[in-house]
mmCIF file of N, CA and C in Angstrom:
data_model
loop_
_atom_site.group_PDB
_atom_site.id
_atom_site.type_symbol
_atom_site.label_atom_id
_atom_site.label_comp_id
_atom_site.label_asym_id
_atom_site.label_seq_id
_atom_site.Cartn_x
_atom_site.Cartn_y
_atom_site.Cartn_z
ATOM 1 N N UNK A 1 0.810 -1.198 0.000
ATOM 2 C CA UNK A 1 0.000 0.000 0.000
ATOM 3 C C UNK A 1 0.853 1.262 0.000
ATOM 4 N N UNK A 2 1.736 1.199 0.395
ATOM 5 C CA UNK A 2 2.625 2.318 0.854
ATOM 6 C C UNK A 2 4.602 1.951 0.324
ATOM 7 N N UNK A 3 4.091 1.334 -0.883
ATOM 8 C CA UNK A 3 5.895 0.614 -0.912
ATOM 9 C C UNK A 3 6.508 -0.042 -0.057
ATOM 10 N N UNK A 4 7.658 -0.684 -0.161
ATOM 11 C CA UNK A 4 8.324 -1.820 0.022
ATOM 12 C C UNK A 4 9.071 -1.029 1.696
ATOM 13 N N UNK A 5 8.958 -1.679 2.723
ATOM 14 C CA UNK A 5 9.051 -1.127 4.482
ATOM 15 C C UNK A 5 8.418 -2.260 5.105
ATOM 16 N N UNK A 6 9.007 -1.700 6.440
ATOM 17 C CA UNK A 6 8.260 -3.115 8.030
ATOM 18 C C UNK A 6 7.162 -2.071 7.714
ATOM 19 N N UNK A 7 5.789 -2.678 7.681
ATOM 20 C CA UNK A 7 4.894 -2.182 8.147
ATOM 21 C C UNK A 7 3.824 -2.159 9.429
ATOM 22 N N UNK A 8 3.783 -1.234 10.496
ATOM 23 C CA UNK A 8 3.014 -1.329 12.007
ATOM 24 C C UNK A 8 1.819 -0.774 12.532
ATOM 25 N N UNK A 9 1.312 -0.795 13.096
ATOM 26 C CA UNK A 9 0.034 -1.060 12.930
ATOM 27 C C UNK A 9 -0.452 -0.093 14.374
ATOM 28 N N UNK A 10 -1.273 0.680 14.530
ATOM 29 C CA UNK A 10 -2.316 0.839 16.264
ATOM 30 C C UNK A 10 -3.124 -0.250 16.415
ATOM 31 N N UNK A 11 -3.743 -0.311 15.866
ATOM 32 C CA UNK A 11 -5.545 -1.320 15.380
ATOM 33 C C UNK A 11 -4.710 -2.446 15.788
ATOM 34 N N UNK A 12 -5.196 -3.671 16.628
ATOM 35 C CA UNK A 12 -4.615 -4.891 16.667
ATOM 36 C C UNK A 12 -5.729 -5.655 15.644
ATOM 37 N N UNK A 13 -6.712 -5.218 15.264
ATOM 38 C CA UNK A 13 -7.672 -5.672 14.471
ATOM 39 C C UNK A 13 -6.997 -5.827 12.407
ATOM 40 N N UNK A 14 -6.408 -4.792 12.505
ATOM 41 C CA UNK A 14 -5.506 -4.209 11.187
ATOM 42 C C UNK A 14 -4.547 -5.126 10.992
ATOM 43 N N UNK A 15 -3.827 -5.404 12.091
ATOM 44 C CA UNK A 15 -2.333 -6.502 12.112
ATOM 45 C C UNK A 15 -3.065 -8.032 11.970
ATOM 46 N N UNK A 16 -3.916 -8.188 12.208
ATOM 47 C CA UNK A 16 -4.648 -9.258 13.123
ATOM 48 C C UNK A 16 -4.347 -10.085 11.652
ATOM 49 N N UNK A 17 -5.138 -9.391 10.266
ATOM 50 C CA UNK A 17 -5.484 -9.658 9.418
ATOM 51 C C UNK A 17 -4.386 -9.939 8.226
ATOM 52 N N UNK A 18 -3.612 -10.065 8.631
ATOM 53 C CA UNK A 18 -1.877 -10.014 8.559
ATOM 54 C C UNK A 18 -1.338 -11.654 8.852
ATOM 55 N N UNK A 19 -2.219 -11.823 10.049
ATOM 56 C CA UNK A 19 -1.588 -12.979 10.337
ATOM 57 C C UNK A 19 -2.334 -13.835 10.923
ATOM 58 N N UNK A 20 -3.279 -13.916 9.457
ATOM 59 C CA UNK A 20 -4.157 -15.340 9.534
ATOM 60 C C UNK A 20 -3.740 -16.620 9.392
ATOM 61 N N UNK A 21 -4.344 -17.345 10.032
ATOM 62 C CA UNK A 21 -3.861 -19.165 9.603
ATOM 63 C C UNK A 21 -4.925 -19.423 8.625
ATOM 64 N N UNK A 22 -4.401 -21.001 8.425
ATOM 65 C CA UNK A 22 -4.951 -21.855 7.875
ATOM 66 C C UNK A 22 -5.402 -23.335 7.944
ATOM 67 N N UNK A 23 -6.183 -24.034 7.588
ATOM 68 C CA UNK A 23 -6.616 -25.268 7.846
ATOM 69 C C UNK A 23 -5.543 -26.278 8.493
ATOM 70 N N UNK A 24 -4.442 -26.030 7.658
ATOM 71 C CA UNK A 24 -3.175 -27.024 7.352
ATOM 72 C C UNK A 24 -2.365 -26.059 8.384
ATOM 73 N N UNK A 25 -2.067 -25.083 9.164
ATOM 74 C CA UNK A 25 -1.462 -24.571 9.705
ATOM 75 C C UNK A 25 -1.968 -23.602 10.633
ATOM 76 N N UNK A 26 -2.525 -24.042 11.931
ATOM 77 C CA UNK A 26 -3.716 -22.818 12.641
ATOM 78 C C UNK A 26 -3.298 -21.900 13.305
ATOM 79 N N UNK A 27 -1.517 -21.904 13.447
ATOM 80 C CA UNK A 27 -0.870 -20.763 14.475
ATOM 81 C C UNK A 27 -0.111 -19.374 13.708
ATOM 82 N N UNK A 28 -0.409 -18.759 14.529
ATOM 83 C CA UNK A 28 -0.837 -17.088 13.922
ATOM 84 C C UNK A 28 0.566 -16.202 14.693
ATOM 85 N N UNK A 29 1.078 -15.482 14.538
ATOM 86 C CA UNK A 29 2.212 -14.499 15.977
ATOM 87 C C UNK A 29 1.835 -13.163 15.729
ATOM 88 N N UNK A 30 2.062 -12.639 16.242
ATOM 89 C CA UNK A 30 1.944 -11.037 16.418
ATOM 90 C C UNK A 30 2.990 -10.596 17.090
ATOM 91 N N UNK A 31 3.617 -9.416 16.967
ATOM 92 C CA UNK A 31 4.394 -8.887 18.024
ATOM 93 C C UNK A 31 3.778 -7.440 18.399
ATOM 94 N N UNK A 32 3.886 -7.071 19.937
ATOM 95 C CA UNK A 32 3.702 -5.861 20.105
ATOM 96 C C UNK A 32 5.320 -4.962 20.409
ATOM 97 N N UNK A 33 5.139 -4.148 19.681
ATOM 98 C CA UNK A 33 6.628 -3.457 19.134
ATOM 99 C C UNK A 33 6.280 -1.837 19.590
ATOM 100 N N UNK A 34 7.527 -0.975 20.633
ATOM 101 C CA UNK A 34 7.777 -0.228 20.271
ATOM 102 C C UNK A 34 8.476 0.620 18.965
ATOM 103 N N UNK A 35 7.762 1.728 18.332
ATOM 104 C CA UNK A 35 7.971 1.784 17.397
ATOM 105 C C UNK A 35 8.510 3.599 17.241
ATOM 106 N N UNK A 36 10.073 3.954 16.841
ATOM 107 C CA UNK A 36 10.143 5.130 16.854
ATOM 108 C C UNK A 36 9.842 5.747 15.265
ATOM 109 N N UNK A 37 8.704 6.802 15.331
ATOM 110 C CA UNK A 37 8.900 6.936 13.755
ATOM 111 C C UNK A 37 9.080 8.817 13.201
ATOM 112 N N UNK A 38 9.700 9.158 14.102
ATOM 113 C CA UNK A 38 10.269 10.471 13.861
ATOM 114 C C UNK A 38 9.469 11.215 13.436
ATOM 115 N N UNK A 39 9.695 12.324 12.611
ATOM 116 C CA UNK A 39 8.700 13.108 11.492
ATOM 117 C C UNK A 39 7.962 12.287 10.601
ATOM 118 N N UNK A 40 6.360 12.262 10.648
ATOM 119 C CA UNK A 40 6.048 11.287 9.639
ATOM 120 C C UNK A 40 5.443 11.924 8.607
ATOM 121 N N UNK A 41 5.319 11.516 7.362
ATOM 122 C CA UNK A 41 4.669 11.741 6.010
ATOM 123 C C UNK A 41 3.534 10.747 6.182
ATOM 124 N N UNK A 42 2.718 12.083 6.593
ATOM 125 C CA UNK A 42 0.980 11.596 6.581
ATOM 126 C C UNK A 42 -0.056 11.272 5.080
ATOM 127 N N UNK A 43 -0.753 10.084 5.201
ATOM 128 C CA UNK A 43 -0.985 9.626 3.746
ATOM 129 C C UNK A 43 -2.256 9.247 3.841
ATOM 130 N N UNK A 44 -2.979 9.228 3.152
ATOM 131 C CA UNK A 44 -4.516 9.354 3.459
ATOM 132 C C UNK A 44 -5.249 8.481 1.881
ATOM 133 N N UNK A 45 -4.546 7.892 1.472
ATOM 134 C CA UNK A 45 -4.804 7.000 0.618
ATOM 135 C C UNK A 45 -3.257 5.948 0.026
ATOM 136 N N UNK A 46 -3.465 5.476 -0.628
ATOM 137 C CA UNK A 46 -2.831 4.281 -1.272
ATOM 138 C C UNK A 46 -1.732 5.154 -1.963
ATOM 139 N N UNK A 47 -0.177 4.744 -1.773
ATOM 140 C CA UNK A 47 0.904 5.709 -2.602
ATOM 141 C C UNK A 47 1.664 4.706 -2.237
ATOM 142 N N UNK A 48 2.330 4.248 -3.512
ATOM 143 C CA UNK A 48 3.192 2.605 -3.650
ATOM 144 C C UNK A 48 4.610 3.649 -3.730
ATOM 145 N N UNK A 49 4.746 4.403 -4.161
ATOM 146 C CA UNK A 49 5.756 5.000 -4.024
ATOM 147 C C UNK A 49 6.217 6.129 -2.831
ATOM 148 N N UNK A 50 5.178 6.046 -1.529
ATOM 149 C CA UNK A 50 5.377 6.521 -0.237
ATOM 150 C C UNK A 50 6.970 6.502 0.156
ATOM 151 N N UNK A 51 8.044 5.504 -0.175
ATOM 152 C CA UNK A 51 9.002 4.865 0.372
ATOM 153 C C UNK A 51 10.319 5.969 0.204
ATOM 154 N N UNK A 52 9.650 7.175 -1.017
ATOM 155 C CA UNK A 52 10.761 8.229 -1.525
ATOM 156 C C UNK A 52 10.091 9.255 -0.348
ATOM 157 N N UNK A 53 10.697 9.509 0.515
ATOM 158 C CA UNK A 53 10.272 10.039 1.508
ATOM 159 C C UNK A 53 10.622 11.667 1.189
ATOM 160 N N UNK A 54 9.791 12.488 1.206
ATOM 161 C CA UNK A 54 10.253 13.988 0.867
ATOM 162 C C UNK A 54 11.387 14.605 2.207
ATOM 163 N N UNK A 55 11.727 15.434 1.992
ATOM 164 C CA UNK A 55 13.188 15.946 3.042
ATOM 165 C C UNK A 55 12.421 16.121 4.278
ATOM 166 N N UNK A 56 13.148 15.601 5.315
ATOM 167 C CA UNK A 56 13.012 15.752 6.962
ATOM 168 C C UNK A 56 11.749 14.646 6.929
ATOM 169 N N UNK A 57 11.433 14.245 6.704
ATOM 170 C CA UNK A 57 10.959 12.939 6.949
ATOM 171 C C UNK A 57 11.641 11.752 7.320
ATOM 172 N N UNK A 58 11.062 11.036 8.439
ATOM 173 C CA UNK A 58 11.810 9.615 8.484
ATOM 174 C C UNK A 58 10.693 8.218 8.259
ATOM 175 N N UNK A 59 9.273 8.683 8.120
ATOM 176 C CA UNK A 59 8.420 7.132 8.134
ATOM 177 C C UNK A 59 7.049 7.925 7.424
ATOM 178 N N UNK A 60 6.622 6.453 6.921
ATOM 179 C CA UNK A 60 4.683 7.097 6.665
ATOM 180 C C UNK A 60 3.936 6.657 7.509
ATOM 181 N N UNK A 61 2.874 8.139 7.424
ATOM 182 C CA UNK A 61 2.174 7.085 8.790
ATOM 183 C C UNK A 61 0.612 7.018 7.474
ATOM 184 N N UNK A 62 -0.064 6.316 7.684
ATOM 185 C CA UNK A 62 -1.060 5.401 6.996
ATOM 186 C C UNK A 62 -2.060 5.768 7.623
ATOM 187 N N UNK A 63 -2.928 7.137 7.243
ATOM 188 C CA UNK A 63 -4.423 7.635 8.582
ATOM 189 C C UNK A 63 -5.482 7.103 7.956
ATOM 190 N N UNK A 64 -6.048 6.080 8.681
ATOM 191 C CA UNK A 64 -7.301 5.321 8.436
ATOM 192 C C UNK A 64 -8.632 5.604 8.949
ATOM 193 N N UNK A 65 -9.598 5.289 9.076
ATOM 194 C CA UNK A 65 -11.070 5.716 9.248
ATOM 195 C C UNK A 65 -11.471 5.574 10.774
ATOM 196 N N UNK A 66 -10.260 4.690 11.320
ATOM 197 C CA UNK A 66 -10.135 4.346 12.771
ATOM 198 C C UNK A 66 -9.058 4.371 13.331
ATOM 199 N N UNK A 67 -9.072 4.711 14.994
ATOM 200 C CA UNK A 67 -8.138 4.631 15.899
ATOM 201 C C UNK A 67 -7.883 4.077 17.266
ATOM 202 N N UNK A 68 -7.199 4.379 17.903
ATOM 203 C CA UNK A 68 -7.933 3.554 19.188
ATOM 204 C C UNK A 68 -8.356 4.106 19.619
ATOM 205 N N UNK A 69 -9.249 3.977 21.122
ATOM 206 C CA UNK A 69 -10.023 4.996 21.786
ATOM 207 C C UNK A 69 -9.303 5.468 22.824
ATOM 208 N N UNK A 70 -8.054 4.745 23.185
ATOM 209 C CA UNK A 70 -7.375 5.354 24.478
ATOM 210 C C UNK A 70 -6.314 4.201 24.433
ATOM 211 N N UNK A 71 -5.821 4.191 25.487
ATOM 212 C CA UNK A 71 -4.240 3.381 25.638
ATOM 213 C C UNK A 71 -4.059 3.449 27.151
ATOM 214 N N UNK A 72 -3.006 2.788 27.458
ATOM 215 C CA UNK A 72 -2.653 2.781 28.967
ATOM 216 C C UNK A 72 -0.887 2.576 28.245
ATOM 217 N N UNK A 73 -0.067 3.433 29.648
ATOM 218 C CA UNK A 73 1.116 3.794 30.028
ATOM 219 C C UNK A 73 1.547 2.533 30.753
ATOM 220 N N UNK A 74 2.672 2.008 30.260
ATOM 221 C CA UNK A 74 3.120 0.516 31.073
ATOM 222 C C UNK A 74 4.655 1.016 30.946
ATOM 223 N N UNK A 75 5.081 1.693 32.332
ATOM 224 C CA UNK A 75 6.304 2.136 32.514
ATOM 225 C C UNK A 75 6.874 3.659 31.674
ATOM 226 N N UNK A 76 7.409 3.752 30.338
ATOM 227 C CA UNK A 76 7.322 5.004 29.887
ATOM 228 C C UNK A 76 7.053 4.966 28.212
ATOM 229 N N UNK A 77 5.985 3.821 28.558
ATOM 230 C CA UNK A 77 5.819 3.248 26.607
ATOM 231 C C UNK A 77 4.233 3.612 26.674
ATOM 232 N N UNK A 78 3.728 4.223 26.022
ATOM 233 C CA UNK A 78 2.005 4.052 26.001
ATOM 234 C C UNK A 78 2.185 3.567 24.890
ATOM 235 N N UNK A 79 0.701 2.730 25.227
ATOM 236 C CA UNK A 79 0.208 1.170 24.423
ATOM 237 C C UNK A 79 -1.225 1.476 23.863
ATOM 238 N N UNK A 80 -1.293 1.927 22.549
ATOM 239 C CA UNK A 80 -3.046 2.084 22.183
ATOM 240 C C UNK A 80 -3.331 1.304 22.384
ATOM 241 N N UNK A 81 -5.219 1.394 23.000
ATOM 242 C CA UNK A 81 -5.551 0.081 23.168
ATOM 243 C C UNK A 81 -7.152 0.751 23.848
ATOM 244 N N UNK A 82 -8.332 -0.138 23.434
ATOM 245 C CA UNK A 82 -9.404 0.249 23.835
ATOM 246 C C UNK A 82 -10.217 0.045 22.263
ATOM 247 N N UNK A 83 -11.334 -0.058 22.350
ATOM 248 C CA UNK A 83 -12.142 -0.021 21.336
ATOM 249 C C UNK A 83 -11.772 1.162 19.615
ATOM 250 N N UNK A 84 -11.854 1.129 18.924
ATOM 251 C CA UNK A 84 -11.832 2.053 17.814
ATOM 252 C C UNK A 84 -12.718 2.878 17.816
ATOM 253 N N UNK A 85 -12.088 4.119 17.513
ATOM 254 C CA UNK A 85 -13.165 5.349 17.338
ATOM 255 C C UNK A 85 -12.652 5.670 16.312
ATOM 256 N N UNK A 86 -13.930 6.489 15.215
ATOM 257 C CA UNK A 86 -13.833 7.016 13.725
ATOM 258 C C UNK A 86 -13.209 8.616 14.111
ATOM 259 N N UNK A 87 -12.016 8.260 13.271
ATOM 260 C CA UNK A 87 -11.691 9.671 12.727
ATOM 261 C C UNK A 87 -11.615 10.846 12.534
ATOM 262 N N UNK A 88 -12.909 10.449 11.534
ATOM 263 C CA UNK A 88 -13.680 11.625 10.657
ATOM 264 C C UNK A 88 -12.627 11.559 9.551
ATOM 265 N N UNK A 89 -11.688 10.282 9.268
ATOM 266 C CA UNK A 89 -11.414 10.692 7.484
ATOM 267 C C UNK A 89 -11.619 9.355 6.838
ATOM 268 N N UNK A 90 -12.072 9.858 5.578
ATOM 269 C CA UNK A 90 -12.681 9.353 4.831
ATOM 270 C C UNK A 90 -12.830 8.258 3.777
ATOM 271 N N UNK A 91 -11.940 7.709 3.632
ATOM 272 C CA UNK A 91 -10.758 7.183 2.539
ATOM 273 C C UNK A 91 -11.336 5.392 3.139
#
């Protein structure tokens, strides 16, 4: 969606779908990852060529129709986490 990168996720619902099984194989992993992503290049639709990052940028961030609704602090990392709330964008 966004060119060739690790791609990470808020939504555990978003990742989830990432790492489906199958009949022949039913185990799934996830990792929960701190993630530093500096100045980001905000993207609001599909750009395969996201990866040419314009100057002072270091990551894309990917704004979807949902987010989390809140998070909790576990030492000095906050962790989204709570139901999804809409946006308001559109895409």
């Amino acid at each position: 969606m966004f060119g060739k990168g690790v791609y990470f996720a808020d939504m555990v619902t978003k990742s989830a779908n990432y790492c489906f099984t199958s009949t022949e194989n039913n185990t799934g992993l996830m990792l929960l990852c701190e993630v530093a992503l500096g100045e980001c290049n905000e993207k609001y639709y599909a750009d395969y060529y996201a990866n040419l990052l314009p100057p002072g940028k270091m990551s894309t961030k990917g704004c979807g129709k949902n987010a989390p609704g809140g998070g909790k602090t576990l030492g000095d990392v906050f962790v989204p986490c709570g139901k999804g709330v809409a946006t308001g964008i559109a895409n």
